[in-house]
PDB file of C-alpha atoms (C1' of nucleotides) in Angstrom:
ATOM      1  CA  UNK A   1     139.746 118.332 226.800  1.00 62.00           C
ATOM      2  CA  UNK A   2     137.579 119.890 229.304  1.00 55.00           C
ATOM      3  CA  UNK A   3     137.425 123.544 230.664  1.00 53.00           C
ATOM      4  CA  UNK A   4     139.476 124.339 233.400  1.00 63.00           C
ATOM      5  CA  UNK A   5     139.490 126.397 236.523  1.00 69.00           C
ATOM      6  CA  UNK A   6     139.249 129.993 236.354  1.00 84.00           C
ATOM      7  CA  UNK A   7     142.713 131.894 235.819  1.00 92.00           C
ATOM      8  CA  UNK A   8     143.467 135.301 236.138  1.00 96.00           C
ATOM      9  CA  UNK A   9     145.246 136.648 233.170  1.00 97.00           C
ATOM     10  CA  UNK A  10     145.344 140.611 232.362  1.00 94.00           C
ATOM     11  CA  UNK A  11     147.807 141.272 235.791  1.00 96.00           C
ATOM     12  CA  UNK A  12     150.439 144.128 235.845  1.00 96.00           C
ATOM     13  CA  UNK A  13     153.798 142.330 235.172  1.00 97.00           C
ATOM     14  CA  UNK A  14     154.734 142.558 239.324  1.00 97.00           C
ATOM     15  CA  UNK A  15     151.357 140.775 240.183  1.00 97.00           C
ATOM     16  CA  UNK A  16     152.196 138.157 237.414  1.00 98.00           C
ATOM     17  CA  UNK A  17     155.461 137.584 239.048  1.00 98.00           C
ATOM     18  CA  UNK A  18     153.792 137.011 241.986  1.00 98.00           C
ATOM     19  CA  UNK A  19     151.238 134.948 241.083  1.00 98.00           C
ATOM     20  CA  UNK A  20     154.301 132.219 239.107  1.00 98.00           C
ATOM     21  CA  UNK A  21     156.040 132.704 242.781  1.00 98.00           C
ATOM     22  CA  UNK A  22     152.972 130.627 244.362  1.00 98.00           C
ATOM     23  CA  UNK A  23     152.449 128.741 241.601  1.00 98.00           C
ATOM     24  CA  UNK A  24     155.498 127.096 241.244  1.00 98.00           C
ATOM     25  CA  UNK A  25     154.972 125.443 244.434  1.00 98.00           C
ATOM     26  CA  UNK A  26     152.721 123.681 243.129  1.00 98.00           C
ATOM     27  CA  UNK A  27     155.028 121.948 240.421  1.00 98.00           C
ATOM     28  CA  UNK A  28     155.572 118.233 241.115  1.00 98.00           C
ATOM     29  CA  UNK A  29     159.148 117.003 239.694  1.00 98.00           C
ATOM     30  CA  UNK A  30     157.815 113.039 239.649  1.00 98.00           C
ATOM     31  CA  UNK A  31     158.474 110.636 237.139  1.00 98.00           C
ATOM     32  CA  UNK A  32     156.582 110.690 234.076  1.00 98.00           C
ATOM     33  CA  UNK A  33     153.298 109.090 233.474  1.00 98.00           C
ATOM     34  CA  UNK A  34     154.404 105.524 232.884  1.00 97.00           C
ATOM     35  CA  UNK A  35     151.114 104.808 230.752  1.00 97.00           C
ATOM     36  CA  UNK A  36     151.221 107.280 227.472  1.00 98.00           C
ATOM     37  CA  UNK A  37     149.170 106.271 224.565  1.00 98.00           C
ATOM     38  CA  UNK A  38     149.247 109.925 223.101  1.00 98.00           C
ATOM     39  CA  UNK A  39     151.237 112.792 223.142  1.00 98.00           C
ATOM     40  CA  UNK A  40     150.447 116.615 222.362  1.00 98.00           C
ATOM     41  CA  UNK A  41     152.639 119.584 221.059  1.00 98.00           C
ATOM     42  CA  UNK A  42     151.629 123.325 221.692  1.00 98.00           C
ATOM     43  CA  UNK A  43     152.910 126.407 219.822  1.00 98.00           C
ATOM     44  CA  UNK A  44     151.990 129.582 219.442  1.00 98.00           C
ATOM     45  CA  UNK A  45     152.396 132.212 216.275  1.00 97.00           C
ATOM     46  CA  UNK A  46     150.971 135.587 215.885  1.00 96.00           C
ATOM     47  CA  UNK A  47     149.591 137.417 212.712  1.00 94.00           C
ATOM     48  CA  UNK A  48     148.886 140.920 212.084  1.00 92.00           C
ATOM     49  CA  UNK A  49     151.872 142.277 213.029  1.00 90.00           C
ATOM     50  CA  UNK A  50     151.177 140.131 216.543  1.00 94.00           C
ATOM     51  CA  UNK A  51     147.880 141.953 217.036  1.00 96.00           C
ATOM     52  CA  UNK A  52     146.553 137.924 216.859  1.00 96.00           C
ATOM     53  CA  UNK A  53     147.774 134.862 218.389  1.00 97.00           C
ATOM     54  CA  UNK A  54     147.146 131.738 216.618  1.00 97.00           C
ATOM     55  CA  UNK A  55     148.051 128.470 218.930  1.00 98.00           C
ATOM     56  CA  UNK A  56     148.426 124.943 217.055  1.00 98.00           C
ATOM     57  CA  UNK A  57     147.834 121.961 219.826  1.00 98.00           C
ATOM     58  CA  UNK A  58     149.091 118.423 217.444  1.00 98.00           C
ATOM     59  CA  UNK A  59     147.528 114.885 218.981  1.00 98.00           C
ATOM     60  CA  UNK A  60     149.951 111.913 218.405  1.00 98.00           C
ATOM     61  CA  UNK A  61     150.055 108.418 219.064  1.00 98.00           C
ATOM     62  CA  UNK A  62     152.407 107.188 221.188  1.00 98.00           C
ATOM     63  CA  UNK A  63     154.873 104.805 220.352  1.00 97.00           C
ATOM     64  CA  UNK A  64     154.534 105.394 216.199  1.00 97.00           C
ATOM     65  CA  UNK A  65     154.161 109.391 216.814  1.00 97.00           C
ATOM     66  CA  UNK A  66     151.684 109.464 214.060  1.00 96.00           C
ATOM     67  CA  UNK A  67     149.328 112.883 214.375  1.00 96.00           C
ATOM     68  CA  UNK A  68     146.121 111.790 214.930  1.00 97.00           C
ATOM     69  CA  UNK A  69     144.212 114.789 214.995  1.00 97.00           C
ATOM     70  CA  UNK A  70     145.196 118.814 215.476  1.00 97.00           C
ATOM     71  CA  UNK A  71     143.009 121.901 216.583  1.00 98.00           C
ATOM     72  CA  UNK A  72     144.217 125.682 215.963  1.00 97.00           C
ATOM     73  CA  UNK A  73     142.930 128.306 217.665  1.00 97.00           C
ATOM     74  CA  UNK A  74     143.441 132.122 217.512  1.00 97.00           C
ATOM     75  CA  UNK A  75     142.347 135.244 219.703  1.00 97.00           C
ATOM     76  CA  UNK A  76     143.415 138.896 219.800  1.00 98.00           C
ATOM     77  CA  UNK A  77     146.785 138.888 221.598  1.00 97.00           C
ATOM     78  CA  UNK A  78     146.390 140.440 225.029  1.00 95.00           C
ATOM     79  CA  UNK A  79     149.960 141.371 226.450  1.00 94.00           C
ATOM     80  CA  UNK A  80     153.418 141.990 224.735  1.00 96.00           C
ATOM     81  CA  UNK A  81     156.167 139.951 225.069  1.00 96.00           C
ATOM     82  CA  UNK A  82     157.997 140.260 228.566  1.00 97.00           C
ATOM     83  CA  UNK A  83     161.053 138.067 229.224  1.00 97.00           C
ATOM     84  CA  UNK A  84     159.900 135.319 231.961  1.00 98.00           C
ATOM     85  CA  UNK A  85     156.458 136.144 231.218  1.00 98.00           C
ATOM     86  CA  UNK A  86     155.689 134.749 227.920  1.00 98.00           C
ATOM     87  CA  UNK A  87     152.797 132.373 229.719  1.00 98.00           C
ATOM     88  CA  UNK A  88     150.836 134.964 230.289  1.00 98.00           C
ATOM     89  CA  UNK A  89     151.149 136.250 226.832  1.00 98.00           C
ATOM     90  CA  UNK A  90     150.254 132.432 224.672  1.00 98.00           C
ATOM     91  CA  UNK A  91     149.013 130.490 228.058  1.00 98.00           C
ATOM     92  CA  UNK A  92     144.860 131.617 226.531  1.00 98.00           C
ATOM     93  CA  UNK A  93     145.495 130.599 223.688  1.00 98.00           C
ATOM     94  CA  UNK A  94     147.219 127.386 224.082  1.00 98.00           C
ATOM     95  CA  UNK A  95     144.426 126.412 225.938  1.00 98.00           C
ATOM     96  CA  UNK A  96     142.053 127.483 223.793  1.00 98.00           C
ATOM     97  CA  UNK A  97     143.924 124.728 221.358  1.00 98.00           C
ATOM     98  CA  UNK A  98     144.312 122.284 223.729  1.00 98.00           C
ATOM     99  CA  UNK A  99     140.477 122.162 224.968  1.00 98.00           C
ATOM    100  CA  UNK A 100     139.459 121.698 220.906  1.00 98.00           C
ATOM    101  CA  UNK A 101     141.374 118.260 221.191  1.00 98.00           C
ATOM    102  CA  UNK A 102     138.817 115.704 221.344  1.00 95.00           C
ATOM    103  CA  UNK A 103     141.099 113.307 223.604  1.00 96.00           C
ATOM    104  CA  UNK A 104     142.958 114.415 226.281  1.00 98.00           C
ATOM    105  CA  UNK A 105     146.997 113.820 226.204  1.00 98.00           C
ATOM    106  CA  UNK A 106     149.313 112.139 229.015  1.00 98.00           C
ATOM    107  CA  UNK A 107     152.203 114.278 228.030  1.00 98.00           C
ATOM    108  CA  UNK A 108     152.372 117.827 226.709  1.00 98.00           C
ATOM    109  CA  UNK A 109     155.342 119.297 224.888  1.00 98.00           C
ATOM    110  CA  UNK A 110     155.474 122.890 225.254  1.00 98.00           C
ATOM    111  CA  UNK A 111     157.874 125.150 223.196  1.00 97.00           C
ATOM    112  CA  UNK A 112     159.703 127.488 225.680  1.00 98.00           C
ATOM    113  CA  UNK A 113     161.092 126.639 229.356  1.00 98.00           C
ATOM    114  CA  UNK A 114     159.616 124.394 232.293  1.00 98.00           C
ATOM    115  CA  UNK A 115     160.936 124.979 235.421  1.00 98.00           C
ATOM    116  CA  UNK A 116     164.137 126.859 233.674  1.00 98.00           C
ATOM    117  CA  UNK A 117     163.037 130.315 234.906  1.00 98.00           C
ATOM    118  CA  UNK A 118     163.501 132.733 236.878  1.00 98.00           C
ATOM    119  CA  UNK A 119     160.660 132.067 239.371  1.00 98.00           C
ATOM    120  CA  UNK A 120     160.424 128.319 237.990  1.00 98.00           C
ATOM    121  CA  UNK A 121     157.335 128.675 236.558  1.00 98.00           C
ATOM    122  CA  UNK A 122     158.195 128.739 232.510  1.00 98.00           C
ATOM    123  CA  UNK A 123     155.113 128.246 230.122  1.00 98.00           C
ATOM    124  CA  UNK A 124     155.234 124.325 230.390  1.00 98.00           C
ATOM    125  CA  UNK A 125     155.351 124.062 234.115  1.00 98.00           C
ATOM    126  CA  UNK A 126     152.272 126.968 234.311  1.00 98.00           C
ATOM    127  CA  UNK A 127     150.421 125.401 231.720  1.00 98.00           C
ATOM    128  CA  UNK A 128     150.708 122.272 233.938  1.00 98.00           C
ATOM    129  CA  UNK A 129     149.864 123.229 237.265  1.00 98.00           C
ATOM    130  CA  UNK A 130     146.811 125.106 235.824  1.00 98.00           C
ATOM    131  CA  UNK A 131     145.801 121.731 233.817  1.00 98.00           C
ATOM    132  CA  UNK A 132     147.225 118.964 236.015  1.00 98.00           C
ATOM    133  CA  UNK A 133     148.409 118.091 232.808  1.00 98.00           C
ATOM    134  CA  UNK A 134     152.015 115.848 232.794  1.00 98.00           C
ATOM    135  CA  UNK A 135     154.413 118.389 230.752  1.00 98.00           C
ATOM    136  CA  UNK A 136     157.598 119.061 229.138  1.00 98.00           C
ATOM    137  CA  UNK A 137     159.474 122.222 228.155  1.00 98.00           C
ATOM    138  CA  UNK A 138     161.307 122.158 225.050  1.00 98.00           C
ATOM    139  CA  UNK A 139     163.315 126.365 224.522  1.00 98.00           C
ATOM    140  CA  UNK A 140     165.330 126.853 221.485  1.00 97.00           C
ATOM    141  CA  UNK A 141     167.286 128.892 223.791  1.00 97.00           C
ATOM    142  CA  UNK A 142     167.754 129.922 227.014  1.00 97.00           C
ATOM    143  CA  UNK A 143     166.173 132.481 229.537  1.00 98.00           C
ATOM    144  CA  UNK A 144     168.214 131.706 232.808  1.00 98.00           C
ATOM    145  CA  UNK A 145     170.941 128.736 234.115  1.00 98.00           C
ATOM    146  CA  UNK A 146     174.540 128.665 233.154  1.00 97.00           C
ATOM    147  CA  UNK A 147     175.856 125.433 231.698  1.00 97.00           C
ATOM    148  CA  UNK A 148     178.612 123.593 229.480  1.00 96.00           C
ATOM    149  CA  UNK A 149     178.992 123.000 226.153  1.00 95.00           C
ATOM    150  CA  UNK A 150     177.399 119.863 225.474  1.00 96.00           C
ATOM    151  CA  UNK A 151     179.596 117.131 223.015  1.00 95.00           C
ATOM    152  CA  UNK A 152     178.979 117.499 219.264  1.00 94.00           C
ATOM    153  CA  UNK A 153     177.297 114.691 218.473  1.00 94.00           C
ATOM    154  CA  UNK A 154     173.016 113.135 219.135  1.00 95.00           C
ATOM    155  CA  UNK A 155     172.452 112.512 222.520  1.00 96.00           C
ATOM    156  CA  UNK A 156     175.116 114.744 224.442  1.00 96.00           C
ATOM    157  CA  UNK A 157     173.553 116.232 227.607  1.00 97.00           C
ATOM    158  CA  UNK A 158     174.970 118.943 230.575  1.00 97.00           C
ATOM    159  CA  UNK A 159     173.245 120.173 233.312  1.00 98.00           C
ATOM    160  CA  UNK A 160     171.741 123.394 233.639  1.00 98.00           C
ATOM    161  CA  UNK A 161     172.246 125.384 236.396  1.00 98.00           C
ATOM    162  CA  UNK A 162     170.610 128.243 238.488  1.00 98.00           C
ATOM    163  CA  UNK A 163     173.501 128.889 241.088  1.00 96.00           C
ATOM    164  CA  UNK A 164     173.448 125.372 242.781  1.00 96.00           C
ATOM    165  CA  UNK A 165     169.891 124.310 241.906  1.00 98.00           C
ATOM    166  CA  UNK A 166     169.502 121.910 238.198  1.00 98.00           C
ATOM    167  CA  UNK A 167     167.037 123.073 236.330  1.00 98.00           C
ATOM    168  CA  UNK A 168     167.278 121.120 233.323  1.00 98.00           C
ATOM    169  CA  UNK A 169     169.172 119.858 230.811  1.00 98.00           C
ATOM    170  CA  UNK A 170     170.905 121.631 227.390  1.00 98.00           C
ATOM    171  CA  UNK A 171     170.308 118.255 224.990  1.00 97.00           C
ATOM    172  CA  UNK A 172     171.788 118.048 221.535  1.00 97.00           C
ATOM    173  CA  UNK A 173     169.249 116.033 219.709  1.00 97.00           C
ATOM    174  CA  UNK A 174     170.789 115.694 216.391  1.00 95.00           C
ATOM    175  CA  UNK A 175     174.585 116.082 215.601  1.00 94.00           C
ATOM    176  CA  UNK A 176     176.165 118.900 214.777  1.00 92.00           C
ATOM    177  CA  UNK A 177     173.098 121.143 215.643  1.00 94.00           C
ATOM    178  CA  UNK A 178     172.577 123.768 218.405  1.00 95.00           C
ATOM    179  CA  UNK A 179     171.306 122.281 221.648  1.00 97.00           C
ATOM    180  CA  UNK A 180     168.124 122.571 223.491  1.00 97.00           C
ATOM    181  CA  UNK A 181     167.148 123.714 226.673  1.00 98.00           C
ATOM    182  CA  UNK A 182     164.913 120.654 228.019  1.00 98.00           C
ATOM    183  CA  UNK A 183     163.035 121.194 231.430  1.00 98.00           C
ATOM    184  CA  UNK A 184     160.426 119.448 233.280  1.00 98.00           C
ATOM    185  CA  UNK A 185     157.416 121.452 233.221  1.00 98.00           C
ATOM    186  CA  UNK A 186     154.944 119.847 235.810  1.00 98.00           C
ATOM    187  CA  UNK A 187     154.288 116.267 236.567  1.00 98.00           C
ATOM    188  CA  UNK A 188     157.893 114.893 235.138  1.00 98.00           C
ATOM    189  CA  UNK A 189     161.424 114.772 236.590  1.00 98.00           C
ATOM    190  CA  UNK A 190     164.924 116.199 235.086  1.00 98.00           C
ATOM    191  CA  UNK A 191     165.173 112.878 233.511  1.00 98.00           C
ATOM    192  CA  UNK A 192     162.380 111.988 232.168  1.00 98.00           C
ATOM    193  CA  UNK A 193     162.207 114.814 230.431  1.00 98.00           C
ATOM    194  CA  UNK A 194     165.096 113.964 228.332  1.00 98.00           C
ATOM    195  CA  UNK A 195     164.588 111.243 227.589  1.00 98.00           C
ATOM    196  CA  UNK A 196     161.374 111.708 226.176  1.00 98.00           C
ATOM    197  CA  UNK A 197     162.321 114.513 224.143  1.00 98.00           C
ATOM    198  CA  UNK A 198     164.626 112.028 222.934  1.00 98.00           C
ATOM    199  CA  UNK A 199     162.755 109.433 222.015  1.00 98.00           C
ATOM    200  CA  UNK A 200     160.465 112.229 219.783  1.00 98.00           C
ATOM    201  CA  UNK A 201     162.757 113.177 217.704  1.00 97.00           C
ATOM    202  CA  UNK A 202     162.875 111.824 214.507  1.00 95.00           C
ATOM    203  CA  UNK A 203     166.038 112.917 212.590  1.00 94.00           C
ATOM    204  CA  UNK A 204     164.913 116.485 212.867  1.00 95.00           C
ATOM    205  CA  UNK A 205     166.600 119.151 216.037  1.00 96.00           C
ATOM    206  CA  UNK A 206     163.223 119.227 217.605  1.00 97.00           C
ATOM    207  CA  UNK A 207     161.085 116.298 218.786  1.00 97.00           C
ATOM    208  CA  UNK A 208     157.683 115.529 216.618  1.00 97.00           C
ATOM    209  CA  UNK A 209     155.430 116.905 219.066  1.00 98.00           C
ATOM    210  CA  UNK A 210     157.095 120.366 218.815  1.00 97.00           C
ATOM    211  CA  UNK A 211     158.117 119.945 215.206  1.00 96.00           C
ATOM    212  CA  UNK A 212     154.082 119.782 214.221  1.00 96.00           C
ATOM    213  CA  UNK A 213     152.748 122.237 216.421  1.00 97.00           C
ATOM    214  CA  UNK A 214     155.570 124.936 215.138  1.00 95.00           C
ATOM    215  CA  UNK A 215     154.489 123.622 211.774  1.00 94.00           C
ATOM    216  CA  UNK A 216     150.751 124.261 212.494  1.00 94.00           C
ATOM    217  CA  UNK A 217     151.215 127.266 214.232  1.00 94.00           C
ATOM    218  CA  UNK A 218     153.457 128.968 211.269  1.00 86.00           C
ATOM    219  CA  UNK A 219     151.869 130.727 208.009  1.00 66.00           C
ATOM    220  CA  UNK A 220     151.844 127.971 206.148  1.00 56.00           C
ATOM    221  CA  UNK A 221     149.684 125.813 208.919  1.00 51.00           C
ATOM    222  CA  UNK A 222     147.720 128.663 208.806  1.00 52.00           C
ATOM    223  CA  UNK A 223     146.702 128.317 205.105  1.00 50.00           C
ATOM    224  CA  UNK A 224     146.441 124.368 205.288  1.00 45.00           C
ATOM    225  CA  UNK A 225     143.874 124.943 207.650  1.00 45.00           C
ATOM    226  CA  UNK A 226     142.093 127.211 205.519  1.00 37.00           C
TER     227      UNK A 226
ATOM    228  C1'  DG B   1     174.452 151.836 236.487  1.00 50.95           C
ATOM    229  C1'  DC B   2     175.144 148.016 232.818  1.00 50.95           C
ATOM    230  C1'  DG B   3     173.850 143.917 230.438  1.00 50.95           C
ATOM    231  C1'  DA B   4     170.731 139.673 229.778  1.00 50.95           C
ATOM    232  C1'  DC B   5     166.462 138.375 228.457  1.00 50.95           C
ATOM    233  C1'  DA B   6     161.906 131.598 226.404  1.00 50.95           C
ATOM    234  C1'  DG B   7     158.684 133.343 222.131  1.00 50.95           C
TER     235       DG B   7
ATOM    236  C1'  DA C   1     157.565 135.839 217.564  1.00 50.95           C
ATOM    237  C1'  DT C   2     157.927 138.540 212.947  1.00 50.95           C
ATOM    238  C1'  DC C   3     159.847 141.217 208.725  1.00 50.95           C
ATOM    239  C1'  DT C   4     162.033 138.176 204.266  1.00 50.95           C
ATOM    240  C1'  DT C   5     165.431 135.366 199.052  1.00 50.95           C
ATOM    241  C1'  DG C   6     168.855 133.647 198.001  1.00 50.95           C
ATOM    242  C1'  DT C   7     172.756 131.474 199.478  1.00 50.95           C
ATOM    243  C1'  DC C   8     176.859 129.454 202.015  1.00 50.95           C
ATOM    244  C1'  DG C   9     178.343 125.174 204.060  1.00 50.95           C
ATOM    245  C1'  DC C  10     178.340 120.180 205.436  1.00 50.95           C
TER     246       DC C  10
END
DNA sequence: GCGACAG
DNA sequence: ATCTTGTCGC
């Protein structure tokens, strides 16, 4: 992966708000790329009681979702944590991880929200516009939407909603376990969305893409990579 | 004013 | 996210 256009990061939180305000226009809810021969997952840990952020990007083959190759990169951490602005706080590094990929993805699982935020501009869809990368969001939880209870078993979907506006889908992808909160981030469509983080997952809650990068991005990726 | 709040 | 071991439940 290549560099990319210049981004301003350091804002105050309100011009960061504003800045995800214009950018979400410029998410595109298609369908997904209908060619995908590989498939990356991006996560982000810190260390040093968060003073560093380490960010795992995981390369894998599309349709055996064998890893193929992985990069890790880390950087001082420049902002704290602010609910629906964690892009701005892992965006430089994911990228960072991304651009040490030697090929260059059709599909991006990010962990966190797509367009499920506030100003629909969660992590996956920002890291998309900014790329022009096809991504999907994949939260453990949620940041915004109401929604139902989805059934208990693999496969069990309800919409989430923002007032009257769908913004994604809460997906149980293995019975009997807590649901996620799928989204499209940029470059993919409610659908699509789940049912590619479907047909990731591998007997495990979260999809293979996601699954390595958290793995990568944890303590012990950390020592594995030395 | 009082909660809620991705990672 | 991170601090942290064993343990309860399916």
């Amino acid at each position: 992966m290549e560099r990319l256009i210049d981004h301003p990061w350091d804002l105050t939180p309100t011009e960061a708000r504003a800045l995800q305000t214009r950018l979400a226009r410029e998410v595109r809810l298609t369908p997904p790329p209908a060619e995908v021969r590989t498939i990356a997952g991006v996560d982000t840990g810190f260390e040093d009681g968060g003073r560093t952020a380490r960010a795992a990007a995981v390369l894998m083959g599309w349709p055996d979702l064998e890893p193929v190759g992985h990069h890790i990169a880390r950087e001082p951490t420049r902002m704290p944590y602010v609910p629906g602005l964690l892009s701005f706080r892992e965006l430089p590094v994911v990228l960072a991880a991304l651009e040490g990929l030697d090929t260059t993805p059709e599909l991006v699982f990010c962990d966190g929200q797509g367009i499920a935020h506030p100003r629909r501009l969660g992590i996956a869809a920002h890291l998309g516009v900014i790329t022009g990368l096809a991504t999907i969001g994949v939260g453990k939880s949620r940041l915004v939407g109401s929604h139902e209870e989805p059934g208990r078993e693999r496969g069990a979907c309800t919409a989430l909603m923002d007032g009257d506006e769908r913004i994604g889908t809460v997906v149980r992808t293995r019975t009997g376990v807590r649901p996620l909160y799928v989204s499209p981030g940029h470059r993919c469509d409610i659908d699509g969305a789940v049912d590619w983080v479907l047909a990731c997952c591998r007997g495990y809650r979260l999809p293979e893409p996601t699954r390595q990068a958290d793995h990568l991005a944890s303590r012990r990726g950390a020592f594995r990579e030395g």
